[in-house]
JSON list of C-alpha atoms and ligand atoms in Angstrom, two decimals:
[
{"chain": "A", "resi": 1, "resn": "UNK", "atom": "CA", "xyz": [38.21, -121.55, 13.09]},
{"chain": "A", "resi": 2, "resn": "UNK", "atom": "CA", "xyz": [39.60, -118.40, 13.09]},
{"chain": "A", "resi": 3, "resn": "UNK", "atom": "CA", "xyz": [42.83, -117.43, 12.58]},
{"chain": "A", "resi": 4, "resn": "UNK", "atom": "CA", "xyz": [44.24, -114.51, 15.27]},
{"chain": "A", "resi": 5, "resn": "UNK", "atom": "CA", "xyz": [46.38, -111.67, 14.77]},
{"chain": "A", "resi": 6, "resn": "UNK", "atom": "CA", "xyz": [50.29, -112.28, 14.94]},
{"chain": "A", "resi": 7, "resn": "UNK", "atom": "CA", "xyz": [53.48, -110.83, 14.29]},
{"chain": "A", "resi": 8, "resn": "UNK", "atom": "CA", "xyz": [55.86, -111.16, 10.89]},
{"chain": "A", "resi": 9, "resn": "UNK", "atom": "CA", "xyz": [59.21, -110.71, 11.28]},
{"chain": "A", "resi": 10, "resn": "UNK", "atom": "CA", "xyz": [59.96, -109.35, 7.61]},
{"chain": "A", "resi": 11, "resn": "UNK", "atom": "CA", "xyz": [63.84, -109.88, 6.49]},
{"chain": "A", "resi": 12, "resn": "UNK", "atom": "CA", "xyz": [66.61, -107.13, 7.42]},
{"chain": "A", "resi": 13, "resn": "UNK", "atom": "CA", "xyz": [69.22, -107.26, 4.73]},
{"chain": "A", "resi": 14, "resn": "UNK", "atom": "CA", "xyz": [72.21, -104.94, 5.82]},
{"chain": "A", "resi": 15, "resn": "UNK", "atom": "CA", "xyz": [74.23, -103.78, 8.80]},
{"chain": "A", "resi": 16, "resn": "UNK", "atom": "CA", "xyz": [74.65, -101.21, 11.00]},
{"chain": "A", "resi": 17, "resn": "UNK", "atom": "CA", "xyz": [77.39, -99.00, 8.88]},
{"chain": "A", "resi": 18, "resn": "UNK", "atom": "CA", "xyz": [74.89, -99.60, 5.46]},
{"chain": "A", "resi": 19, "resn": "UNK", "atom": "CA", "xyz": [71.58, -99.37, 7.03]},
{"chain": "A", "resi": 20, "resn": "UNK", "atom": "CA", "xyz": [68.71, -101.70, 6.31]},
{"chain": "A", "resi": 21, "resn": "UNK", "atom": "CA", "xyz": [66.22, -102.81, 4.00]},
{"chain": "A", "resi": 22, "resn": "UNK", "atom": "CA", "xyz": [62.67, -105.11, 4.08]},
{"chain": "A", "resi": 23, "resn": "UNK", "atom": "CA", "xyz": [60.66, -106.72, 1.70]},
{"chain": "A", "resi": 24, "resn": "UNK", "atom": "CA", "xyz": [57.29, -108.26, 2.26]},
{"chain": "A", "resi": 25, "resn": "UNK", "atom": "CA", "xyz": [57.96, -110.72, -0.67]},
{"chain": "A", "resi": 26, "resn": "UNK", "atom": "CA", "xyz": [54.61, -112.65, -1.31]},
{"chain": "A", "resi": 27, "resn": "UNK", "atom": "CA", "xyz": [55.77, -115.90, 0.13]},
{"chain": "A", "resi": 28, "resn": "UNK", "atom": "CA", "xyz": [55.88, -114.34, 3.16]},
{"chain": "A", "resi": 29, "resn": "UNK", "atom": "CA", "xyz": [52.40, -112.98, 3.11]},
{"chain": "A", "resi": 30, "resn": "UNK", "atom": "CA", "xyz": [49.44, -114.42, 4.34]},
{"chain": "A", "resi": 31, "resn": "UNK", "atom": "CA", "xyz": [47.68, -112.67, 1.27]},
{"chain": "A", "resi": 32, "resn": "UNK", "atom": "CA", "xyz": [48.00, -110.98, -2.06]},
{"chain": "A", "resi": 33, "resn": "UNK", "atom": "CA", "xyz": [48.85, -107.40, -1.72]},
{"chain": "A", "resi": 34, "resn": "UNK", "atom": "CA", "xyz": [46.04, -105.09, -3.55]},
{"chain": "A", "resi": 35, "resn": "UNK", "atom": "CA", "xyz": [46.63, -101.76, -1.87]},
{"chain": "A", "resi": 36, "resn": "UNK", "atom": "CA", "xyz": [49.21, -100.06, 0.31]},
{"chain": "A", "resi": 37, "resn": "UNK", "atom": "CA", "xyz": [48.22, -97.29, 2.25]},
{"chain": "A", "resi": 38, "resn": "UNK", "atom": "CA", "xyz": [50.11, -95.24, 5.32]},
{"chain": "A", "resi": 39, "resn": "UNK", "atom": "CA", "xyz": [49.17, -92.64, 7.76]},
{"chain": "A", "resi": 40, "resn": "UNK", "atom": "CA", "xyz": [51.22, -90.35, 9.20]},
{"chain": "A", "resi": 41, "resn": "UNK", "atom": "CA", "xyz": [51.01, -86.72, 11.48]},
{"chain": "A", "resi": 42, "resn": "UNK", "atom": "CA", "xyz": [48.40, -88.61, 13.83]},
{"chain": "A", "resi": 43, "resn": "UNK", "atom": "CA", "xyz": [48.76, -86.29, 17.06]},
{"chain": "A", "resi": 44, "resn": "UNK", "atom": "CA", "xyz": [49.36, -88.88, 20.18]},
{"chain": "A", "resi": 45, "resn": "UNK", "atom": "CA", "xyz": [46.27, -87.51, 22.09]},
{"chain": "A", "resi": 46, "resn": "UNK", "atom": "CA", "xyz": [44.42, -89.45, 18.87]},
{"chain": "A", "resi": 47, "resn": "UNK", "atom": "CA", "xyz": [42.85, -93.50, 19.04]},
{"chain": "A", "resi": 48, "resn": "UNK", "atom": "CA", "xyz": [43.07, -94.56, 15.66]},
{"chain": "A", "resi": 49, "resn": "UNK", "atom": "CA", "xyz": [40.84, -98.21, 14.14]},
{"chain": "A", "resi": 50, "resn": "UNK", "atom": "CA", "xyz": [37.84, -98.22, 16.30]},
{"chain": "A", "resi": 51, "resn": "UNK", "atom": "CA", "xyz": [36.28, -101.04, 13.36]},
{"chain": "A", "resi": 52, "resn": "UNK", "atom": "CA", "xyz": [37.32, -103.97, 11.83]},
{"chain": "A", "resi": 53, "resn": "UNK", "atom": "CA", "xyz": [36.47, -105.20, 8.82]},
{"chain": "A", "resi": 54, "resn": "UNK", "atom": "CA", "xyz": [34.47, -108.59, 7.24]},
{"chain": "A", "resi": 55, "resn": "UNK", "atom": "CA", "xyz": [37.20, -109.51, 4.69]},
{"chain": "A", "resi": 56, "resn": "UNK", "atom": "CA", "xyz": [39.61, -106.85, 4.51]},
{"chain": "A", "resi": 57, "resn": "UNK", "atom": "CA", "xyz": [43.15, -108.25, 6.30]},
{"chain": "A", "resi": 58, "resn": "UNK", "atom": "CA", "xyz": [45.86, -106.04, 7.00]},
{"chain": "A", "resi": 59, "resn": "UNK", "atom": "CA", "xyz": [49.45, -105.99, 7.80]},
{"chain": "A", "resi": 60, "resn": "UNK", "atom": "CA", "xyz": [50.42, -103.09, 10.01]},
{"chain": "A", "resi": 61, "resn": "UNK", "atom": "CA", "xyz": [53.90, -101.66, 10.33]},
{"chain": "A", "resi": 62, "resn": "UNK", "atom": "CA", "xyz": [55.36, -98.47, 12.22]},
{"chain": "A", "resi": 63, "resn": "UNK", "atom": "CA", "xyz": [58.18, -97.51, 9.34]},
{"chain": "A", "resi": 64, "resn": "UNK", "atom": "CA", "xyz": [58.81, -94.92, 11.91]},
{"chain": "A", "resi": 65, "resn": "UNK", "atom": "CA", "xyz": [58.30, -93.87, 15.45]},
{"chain": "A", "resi": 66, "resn": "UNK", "atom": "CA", "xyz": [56.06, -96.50, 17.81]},
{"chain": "A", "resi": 67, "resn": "UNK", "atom": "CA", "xyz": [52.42, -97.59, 17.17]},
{"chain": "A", "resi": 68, "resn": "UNK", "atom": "CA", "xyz": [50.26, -99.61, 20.36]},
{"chain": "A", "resi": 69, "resn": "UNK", "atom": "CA", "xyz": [47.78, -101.72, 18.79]},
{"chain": "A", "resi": 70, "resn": "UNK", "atom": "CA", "xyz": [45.01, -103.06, 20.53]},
{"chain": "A", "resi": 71, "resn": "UNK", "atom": "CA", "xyz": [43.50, -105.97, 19.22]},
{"chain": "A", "resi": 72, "resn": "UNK", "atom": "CA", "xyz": [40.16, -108.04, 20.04]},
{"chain": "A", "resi": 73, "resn": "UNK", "atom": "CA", "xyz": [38.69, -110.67, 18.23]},
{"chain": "A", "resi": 74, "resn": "UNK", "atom": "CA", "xyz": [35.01, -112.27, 18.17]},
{"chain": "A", "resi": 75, "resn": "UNK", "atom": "CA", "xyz": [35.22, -114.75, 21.02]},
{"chain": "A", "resi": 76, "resn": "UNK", "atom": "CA", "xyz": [37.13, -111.97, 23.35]},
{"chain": "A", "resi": 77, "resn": "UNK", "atom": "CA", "xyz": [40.60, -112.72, 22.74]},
{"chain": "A", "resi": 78, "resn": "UNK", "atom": "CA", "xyz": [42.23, -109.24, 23.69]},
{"chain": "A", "resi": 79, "resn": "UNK", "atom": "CA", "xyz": [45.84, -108.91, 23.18]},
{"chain": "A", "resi": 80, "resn": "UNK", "atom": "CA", "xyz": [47.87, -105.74, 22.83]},
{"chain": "A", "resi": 81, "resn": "UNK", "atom": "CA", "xyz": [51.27, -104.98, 20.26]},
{"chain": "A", "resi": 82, "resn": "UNK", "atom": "CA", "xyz": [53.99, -102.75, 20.52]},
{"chain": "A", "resi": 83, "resn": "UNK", "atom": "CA", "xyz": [55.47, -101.67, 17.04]},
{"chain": "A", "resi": 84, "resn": "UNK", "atom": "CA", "xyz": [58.35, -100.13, 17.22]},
{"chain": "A", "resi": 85, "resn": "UNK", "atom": "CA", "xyz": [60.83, -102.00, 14.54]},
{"chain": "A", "resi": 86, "resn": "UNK", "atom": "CA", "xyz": [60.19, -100.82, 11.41]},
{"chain": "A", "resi": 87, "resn": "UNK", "atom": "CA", "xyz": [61.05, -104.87, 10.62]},
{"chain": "A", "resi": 88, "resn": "UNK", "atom": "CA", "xyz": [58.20, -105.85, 12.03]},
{"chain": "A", "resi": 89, "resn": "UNK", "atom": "CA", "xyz": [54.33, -106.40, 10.63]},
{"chain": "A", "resi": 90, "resn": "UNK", "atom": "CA", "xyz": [51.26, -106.94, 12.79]},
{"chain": "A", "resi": 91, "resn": "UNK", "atom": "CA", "xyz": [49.06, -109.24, 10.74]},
{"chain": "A", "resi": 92, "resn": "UNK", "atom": "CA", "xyz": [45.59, -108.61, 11.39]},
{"chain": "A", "resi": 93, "resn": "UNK", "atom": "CA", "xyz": [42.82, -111.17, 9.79]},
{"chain": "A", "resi": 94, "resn": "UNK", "atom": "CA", "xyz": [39.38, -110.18, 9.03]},
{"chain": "A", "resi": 95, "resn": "UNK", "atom": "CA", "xyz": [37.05, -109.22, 11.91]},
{"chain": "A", "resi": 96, "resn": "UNK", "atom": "CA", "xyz": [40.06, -107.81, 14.50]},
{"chain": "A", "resi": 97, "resn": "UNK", "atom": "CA", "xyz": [38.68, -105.16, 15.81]},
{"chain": "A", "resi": 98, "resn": "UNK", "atom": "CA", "xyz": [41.59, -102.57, 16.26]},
{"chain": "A", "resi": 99, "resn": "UNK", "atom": "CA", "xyz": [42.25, -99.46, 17.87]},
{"chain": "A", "resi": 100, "resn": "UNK", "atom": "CA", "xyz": [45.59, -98.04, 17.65]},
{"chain": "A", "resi": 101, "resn": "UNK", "atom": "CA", "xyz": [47.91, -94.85, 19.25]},
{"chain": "A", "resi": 102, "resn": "UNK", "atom": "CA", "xyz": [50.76, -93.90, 17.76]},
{"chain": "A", "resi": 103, "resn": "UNK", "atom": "CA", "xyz": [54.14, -91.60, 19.13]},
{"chain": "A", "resi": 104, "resn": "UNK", "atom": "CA", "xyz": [54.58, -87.96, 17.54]},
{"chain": "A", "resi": 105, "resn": "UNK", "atom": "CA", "xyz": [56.99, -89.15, 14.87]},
{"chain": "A", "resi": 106, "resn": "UNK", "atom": "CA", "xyz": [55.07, -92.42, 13.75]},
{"chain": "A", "resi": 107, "resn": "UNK", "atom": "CA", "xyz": [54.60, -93.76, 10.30]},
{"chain": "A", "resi": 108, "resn": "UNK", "atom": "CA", "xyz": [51.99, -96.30, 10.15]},
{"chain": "A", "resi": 109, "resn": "UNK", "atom": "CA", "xyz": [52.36, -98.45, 7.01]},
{"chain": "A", "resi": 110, "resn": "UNK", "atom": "CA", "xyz": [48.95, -100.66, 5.87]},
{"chain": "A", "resi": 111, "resn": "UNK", "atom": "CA", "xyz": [49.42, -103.32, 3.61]},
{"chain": "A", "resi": 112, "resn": "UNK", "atom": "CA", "xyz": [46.29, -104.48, 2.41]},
{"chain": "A", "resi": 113, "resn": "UNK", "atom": "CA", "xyz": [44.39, -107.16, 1.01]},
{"chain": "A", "resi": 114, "resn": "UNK", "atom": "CA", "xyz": [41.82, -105.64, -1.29]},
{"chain": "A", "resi": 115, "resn": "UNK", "atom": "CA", "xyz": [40.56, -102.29, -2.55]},
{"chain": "A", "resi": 116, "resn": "UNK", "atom": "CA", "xyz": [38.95, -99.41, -0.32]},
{"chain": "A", "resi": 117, "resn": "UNK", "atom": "CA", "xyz": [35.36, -100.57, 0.61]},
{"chain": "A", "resi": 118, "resn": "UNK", "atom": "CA", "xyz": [33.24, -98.91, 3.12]},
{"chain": "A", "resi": 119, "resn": "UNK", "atom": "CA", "xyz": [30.82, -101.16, 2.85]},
{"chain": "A", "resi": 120, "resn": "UNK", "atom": "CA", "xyz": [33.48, -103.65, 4.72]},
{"chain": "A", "resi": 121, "resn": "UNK", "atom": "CA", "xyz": [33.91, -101.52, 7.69]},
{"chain": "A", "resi": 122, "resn": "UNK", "atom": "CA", "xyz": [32.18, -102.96, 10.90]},
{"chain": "A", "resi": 123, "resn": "UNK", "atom": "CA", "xyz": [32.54, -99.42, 12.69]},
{"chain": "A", "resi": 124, "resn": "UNK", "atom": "CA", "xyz": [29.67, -100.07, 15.43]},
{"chain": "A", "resi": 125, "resn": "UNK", "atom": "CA", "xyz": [31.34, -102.21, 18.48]},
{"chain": "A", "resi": 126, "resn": "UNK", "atom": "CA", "xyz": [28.01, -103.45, 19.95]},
{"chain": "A", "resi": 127, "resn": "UNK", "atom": "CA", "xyz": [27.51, -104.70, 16.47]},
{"chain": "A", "resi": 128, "resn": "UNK", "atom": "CA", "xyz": [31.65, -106.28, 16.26]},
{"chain": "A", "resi": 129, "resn": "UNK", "atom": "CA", "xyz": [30.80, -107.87, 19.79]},
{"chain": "A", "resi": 130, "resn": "UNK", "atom": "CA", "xyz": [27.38, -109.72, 18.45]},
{"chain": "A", "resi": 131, "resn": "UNK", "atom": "CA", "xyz": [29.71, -111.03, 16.08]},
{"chain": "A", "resi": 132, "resn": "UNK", "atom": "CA", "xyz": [30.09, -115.23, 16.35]},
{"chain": "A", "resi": 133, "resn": "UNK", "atom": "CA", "xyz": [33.50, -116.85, 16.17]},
{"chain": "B", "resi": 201, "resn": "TYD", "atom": "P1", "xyz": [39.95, -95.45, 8.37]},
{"chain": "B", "resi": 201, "resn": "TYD", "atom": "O1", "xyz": [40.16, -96.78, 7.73]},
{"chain": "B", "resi": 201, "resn": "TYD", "atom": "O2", "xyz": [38.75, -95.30, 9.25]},
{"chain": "B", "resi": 201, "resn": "TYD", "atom": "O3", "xyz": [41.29, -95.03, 9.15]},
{"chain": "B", "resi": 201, "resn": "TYD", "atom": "P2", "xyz": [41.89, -95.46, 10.59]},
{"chain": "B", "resi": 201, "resn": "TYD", "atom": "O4", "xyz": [41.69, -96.92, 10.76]},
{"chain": "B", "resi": 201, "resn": "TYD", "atom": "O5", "xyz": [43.33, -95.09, 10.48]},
{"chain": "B", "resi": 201, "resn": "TYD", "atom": "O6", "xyz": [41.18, -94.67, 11.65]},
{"chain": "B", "resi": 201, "resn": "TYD", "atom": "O7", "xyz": [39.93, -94.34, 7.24]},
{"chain": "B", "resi": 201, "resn": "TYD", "atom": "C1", "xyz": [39.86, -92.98, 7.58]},
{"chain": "B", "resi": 201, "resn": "TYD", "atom": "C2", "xyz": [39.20, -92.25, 6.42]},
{"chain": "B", "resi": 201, "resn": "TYD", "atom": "O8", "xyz": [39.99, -92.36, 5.24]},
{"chain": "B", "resi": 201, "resn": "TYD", "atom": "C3", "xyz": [37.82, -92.79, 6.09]},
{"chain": "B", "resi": 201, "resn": "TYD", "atom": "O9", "xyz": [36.96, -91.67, 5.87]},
{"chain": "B", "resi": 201, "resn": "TYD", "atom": "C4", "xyz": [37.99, -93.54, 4.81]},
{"chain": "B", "resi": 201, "resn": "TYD", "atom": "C5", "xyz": [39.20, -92.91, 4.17]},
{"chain": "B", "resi": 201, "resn": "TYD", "atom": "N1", "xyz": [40.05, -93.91, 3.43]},
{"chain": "B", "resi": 201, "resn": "TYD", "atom": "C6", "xyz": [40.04, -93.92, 2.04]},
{"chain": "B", "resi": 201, "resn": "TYD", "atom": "O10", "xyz": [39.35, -93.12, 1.39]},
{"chain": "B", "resi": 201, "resn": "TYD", "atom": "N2", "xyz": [40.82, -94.86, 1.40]},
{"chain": "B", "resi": 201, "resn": "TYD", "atom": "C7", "xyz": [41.58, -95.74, 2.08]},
{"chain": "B", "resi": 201, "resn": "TYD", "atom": "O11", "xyz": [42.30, -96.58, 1.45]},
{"chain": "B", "resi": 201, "resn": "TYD", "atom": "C8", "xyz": [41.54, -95.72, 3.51]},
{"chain": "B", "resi": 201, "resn": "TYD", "atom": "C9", "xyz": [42.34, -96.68, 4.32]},
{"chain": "B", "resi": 201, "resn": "TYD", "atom": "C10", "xyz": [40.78, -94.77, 4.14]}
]
């Protein structure tokens, strides 16, 4: 049984006069952190993902600006995110495949659960969609 991507609504400590702050304290994880990783600059004419990966799980968040993520998993469940709440994670389990866009001013955090591995990418879609759930 797989499990399917969903949303984590991470805490907002503060007020409007202070500003804000989140944590993604472990015991709201659904994994270990091992890496953290953001992109940032990504013109909006540019599709971002286009894999997904055989372990690696992921927690997307747009610090800044708006990210669309679109999301399919082995089986054909299709489902597409609007981040735009810098509160807000997209969690993302092994073999999503993912393609994402993001607005001029985005900051895409990536909170990972292991190391860099190519070896983990799934990057060819025909391949992804032979994939059994
Ligand atoms: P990729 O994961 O394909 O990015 P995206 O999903 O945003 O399109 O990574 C893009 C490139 O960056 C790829 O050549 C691998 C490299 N990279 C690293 O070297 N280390 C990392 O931690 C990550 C995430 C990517």
């Amino acid at each position: 049984m797989m499990t399917n991507p969903y949303i984590i609504n991470f805490p907002r400590i503060g007020n409007s006069a202070l500003g804000y702050i989140s944590v993604s304290e472990n015991d709201l994880m659904p994994f270990e952190t091992k890496r953290v990783y953001w992109t940032y600059y990504t013109p909006e004419s540019i599709r971002r993902g286009r894999h997904a990966h055989h372990a690696l799980e992921q927690i997307l968040v747009a610090v800044a600006g708006n990210i669309t993520v679109e999301t399919e998993m082995p089986g054909g469940l299709k489902e597409k995110f609007i981040l735009d709440s810098p509160s807000v994670g997209l969690f993302m389990p092994k073999y999503c495949w993912h393609e994402m866009e993001y607005s001029h001013t985005a900051v895409q955090m990536c909170i990972a659960s292991m190391v860099y591995e190519e070896s983990d990418y799934i990057r060819d879609y025909e391949a992804f969609k032979k994939l059994q759930p």
